[in-house]
mmCIF file of C-alpha atoms and ligand atoms in Angstrom:
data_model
loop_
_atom_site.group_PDB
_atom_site.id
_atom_site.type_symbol
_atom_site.label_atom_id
_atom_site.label_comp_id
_atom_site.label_asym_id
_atom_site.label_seq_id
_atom_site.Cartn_x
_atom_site.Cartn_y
_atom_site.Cartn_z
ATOM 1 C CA UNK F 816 48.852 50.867 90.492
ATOM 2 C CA UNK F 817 47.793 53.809 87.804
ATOM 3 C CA UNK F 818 44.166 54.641 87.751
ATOM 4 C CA UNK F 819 42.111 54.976 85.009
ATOM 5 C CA UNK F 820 41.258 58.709 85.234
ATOM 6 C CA UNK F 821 39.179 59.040 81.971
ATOM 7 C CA UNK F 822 36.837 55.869 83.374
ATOM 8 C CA UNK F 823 36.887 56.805 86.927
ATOM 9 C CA UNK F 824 35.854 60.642 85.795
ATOM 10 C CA UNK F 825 32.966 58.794 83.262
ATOM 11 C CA UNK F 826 31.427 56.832 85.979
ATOM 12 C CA UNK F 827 31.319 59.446 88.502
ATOM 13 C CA UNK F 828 29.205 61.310 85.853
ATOM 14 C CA UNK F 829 27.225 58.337 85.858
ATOM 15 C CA UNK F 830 26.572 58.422 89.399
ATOM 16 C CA UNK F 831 28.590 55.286 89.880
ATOM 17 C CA UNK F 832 31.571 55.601 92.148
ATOM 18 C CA UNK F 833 34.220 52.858 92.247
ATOM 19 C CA UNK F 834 37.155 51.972 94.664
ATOM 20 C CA UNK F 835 40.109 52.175 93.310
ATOM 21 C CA UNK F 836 41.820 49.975 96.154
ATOM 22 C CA UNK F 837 38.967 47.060 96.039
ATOM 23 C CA UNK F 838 37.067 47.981 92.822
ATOM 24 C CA UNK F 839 33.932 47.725 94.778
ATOM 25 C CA UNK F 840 30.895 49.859 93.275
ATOM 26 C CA UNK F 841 30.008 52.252 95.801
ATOM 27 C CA UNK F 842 27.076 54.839 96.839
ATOM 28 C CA UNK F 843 29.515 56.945 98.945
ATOM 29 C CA UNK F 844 33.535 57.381 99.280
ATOM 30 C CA UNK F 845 35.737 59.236 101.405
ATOM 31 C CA UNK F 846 37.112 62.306 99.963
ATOM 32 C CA UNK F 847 40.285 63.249 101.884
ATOM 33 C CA UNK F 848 43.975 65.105 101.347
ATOM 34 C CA UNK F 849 47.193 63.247 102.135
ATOM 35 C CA UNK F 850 50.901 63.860 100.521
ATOM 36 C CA UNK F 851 51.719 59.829 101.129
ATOM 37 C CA UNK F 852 53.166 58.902 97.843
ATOM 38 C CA UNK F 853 51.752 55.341 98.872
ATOM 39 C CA UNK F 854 48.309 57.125 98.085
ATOM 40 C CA UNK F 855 48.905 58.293 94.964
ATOM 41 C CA UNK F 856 47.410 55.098 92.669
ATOM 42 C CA UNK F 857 44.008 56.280 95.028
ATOM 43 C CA UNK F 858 44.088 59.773 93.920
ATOM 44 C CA UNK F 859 42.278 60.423 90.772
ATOM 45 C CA UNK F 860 42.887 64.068 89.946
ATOM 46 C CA UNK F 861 46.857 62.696 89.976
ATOM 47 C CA UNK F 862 47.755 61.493 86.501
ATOM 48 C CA UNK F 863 50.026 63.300 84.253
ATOM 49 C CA UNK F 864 52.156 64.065 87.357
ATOM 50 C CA UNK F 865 55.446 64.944 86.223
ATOM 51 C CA UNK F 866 56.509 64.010 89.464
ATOM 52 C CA UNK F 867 54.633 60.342 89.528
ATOM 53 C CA UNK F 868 54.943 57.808 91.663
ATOM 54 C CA UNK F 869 57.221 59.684 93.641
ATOM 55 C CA UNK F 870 55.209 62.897 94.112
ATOM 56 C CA UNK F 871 54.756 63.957 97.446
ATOM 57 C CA UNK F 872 52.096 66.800 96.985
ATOM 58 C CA UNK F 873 49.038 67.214 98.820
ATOM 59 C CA UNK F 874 46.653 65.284 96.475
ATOM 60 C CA UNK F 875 43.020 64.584 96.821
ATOM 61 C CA UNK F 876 42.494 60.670 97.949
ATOM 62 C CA UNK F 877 39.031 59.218 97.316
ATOM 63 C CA UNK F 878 38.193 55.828 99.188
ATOM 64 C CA UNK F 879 35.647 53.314 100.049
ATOM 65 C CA UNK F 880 34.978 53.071 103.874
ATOM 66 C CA UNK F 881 36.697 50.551 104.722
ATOM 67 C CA UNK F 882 39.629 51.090 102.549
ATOM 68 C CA UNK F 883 39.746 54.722 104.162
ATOM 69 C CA UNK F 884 40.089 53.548 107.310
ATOM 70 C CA UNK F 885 42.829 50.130 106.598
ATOM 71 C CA UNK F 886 44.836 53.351 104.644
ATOM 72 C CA UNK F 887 44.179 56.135 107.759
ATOM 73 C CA UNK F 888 42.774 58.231 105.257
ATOM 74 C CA UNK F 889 41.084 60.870 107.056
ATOM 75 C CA UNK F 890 38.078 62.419 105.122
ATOM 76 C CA UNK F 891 34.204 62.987 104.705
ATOM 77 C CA UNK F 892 32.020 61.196 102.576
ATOM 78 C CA UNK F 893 30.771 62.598 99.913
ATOM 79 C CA UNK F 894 28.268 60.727 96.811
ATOM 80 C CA UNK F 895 28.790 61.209 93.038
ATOM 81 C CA UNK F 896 27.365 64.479 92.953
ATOM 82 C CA UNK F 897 29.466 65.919 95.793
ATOM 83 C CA UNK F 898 32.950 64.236 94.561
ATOM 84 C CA UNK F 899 31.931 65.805 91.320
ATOM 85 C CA UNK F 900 31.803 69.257 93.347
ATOM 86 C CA UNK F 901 35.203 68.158 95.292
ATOM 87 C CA UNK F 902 36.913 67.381 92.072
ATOM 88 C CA UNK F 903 36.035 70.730 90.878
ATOM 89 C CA UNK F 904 37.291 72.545 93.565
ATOM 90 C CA UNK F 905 40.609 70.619 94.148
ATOM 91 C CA UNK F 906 40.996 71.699 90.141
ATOM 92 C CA UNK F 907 40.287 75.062 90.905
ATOM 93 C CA UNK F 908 43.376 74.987 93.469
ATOM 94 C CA UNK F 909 45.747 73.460 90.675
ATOM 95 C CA UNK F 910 44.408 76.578 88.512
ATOM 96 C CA UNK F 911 45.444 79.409 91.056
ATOM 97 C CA UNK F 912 48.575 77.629 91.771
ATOM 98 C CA UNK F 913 49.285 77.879 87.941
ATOM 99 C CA UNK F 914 47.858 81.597 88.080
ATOM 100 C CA UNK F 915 50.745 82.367 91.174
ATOM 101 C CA UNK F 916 53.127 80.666 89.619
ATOM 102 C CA UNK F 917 53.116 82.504 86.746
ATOM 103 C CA UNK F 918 52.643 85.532 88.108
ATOM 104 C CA UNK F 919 55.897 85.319 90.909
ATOM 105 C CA UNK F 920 56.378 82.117 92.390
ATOM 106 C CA UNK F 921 57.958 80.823 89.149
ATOM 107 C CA UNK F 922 60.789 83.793 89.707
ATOM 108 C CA UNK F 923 62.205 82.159 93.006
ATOM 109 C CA UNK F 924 63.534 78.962 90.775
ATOM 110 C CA UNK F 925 66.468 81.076 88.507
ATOM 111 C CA UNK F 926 69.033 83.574 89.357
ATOM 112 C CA UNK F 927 67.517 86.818 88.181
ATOM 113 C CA UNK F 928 69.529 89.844 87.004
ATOM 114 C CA UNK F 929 67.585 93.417 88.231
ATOM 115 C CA UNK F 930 66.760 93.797 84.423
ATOM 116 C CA UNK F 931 64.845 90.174 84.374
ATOM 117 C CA UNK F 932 62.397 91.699 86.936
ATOM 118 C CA UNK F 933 60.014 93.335 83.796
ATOM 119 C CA UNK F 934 60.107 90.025 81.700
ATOM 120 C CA UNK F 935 58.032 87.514 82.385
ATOM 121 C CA UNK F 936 58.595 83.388 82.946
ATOM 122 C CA UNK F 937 58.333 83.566 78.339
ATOM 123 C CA UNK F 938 61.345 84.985 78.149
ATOM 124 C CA UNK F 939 63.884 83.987 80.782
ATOM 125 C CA UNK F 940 63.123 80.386 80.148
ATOM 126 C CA UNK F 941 60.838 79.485 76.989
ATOM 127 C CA UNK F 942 60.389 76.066 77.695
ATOM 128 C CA UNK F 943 59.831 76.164 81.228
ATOM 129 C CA UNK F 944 56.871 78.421 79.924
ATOM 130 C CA UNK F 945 55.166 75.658 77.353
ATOM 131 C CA UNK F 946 55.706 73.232 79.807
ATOM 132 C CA UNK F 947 53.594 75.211 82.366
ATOM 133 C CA UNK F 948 51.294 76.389 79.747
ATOM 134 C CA UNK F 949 50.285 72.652 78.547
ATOM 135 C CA UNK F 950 49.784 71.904 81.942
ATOM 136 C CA UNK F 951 47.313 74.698 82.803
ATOM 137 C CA UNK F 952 45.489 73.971 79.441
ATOM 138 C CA UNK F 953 44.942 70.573 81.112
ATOM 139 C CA UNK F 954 43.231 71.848 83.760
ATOM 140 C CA UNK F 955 41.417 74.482 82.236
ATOM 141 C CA UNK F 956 39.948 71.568 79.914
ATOM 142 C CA UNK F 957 39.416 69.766 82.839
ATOM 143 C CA UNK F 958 37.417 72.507 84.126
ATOM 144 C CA UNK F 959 35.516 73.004 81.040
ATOM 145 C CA UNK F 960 34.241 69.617 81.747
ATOM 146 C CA UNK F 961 32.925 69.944 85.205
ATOM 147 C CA UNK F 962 31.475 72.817 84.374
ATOM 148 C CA UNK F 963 29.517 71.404 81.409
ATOM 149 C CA UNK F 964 28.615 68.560 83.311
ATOM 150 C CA UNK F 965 27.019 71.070 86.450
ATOM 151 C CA UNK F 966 25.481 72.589 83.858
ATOM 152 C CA UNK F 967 23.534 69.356 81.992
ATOM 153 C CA UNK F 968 22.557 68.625 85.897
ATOM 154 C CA UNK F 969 21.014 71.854 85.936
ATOM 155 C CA UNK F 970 22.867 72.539 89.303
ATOM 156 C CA UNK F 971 24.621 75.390 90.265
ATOM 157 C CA UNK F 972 28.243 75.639 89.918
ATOM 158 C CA UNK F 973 29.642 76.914 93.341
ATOM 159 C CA UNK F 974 31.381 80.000 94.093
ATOM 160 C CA UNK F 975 30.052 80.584 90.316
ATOM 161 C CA UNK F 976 32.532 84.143 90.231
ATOM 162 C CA UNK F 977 35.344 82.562 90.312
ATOM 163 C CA UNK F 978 35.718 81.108 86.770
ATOM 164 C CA UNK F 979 35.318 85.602 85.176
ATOM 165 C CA UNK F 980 38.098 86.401 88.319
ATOM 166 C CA UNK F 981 40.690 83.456 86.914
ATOM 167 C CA UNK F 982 39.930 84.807 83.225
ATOM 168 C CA UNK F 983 40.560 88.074 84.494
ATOM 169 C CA UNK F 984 43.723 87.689 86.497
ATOM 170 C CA UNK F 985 45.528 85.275 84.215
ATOM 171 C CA UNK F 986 44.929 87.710 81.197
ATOM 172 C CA UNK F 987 46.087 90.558 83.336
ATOM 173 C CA UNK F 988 49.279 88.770 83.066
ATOM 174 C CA UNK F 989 48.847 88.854 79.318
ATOM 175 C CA UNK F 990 48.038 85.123 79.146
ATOM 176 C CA UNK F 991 45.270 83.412 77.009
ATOM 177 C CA UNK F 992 43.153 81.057 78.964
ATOM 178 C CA UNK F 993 40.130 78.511 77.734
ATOM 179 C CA UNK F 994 37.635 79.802 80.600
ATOM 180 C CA UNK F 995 37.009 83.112 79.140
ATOM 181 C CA UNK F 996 33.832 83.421 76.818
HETATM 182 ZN ZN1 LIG W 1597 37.653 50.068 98.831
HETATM 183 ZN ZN1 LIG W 1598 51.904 65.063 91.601
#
């Protein structure tokens, strides 16, 4: 079963929270992490996965009650204005995975020569690079949209520093990102 992100994103930002296992309308959900691919049509920060169906990453699951419990989901519950908050911060995670990645984790995948330790993941393998670089725009418009939507709430966005410390560390690299001003 594939989730409808887009709607499931809407209607959270209409206060209305859904199941996606029983489609029941619901005031609170559980917000929990599992890596059971048999989770991943509940997890609705997962679309776009290159990986799928088959992806075996440590997503964020959100559940009604009772479908929590029949799918040992552990969790806490959390109403549209925390999973808003949760969503956020599960994005932020993606971000600074992206940001390490890029950065050094990214060199552990080729055979380097000593002279490929000055160049960066651009020139050893260009379309590694766009690949990565679409997928962080993703989540950097993603972001944008959280943000925006803390900000129409008139609520504060937590851990508010973080967004100037991604801008600053990813350009450090000499990367462009859509957080900074
Ligand atoms: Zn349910
Ligand atoms: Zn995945």
């Amino acid at each position: 079963m594939q989730i409808d992100w887009e709607r499931a994103i809407n209607d959270i930002f209409i206060d209305r929270l859904s199941c996606p296992r029983c489609g029941q309308d619901q005031t609170e959900m559980i917000a929990g992490y599992s890596r059971k691919p048999s989770l991943n049509g509940f997890a609705p920060r997962h679309r776009n996965c290159p990986r799928g169906d088959e992806c075996d990453a440590r997503k964020l699951i959100t559940l009604c009650e009772d479908c929590a419990r029949a799918e040992v989901l552990p969790g806490t519950p959390v109403d549209a204005a925390l999973a808003i908050e949760t969503y956020m911060l599960d994005c932020r995670r993606d971000l600074e995975e992206s940001l390490d990645f890029l950065a050094d984790y990214w060199r552990d995948e080729y055979e380097l020569s000593p002279e490929d330790l000055d160049h960066g993941l651009e020139d050893v393998d260009p379309e590694a690079f766009s690949d990565e670089t679409q997928w962080r725009q993703r989540l950097e418009e993603e972001y944008l949209r959280y943000h925006r939507e803390f900000r129409q709430r008139n609520r504060r966005v937590p851990g508010a520093g973080w967004r100037s410390e991604y801008v600053e560390e990813i350009r450090a690299l000499g990367y462009d990102t859509l957080l900074g001003d």
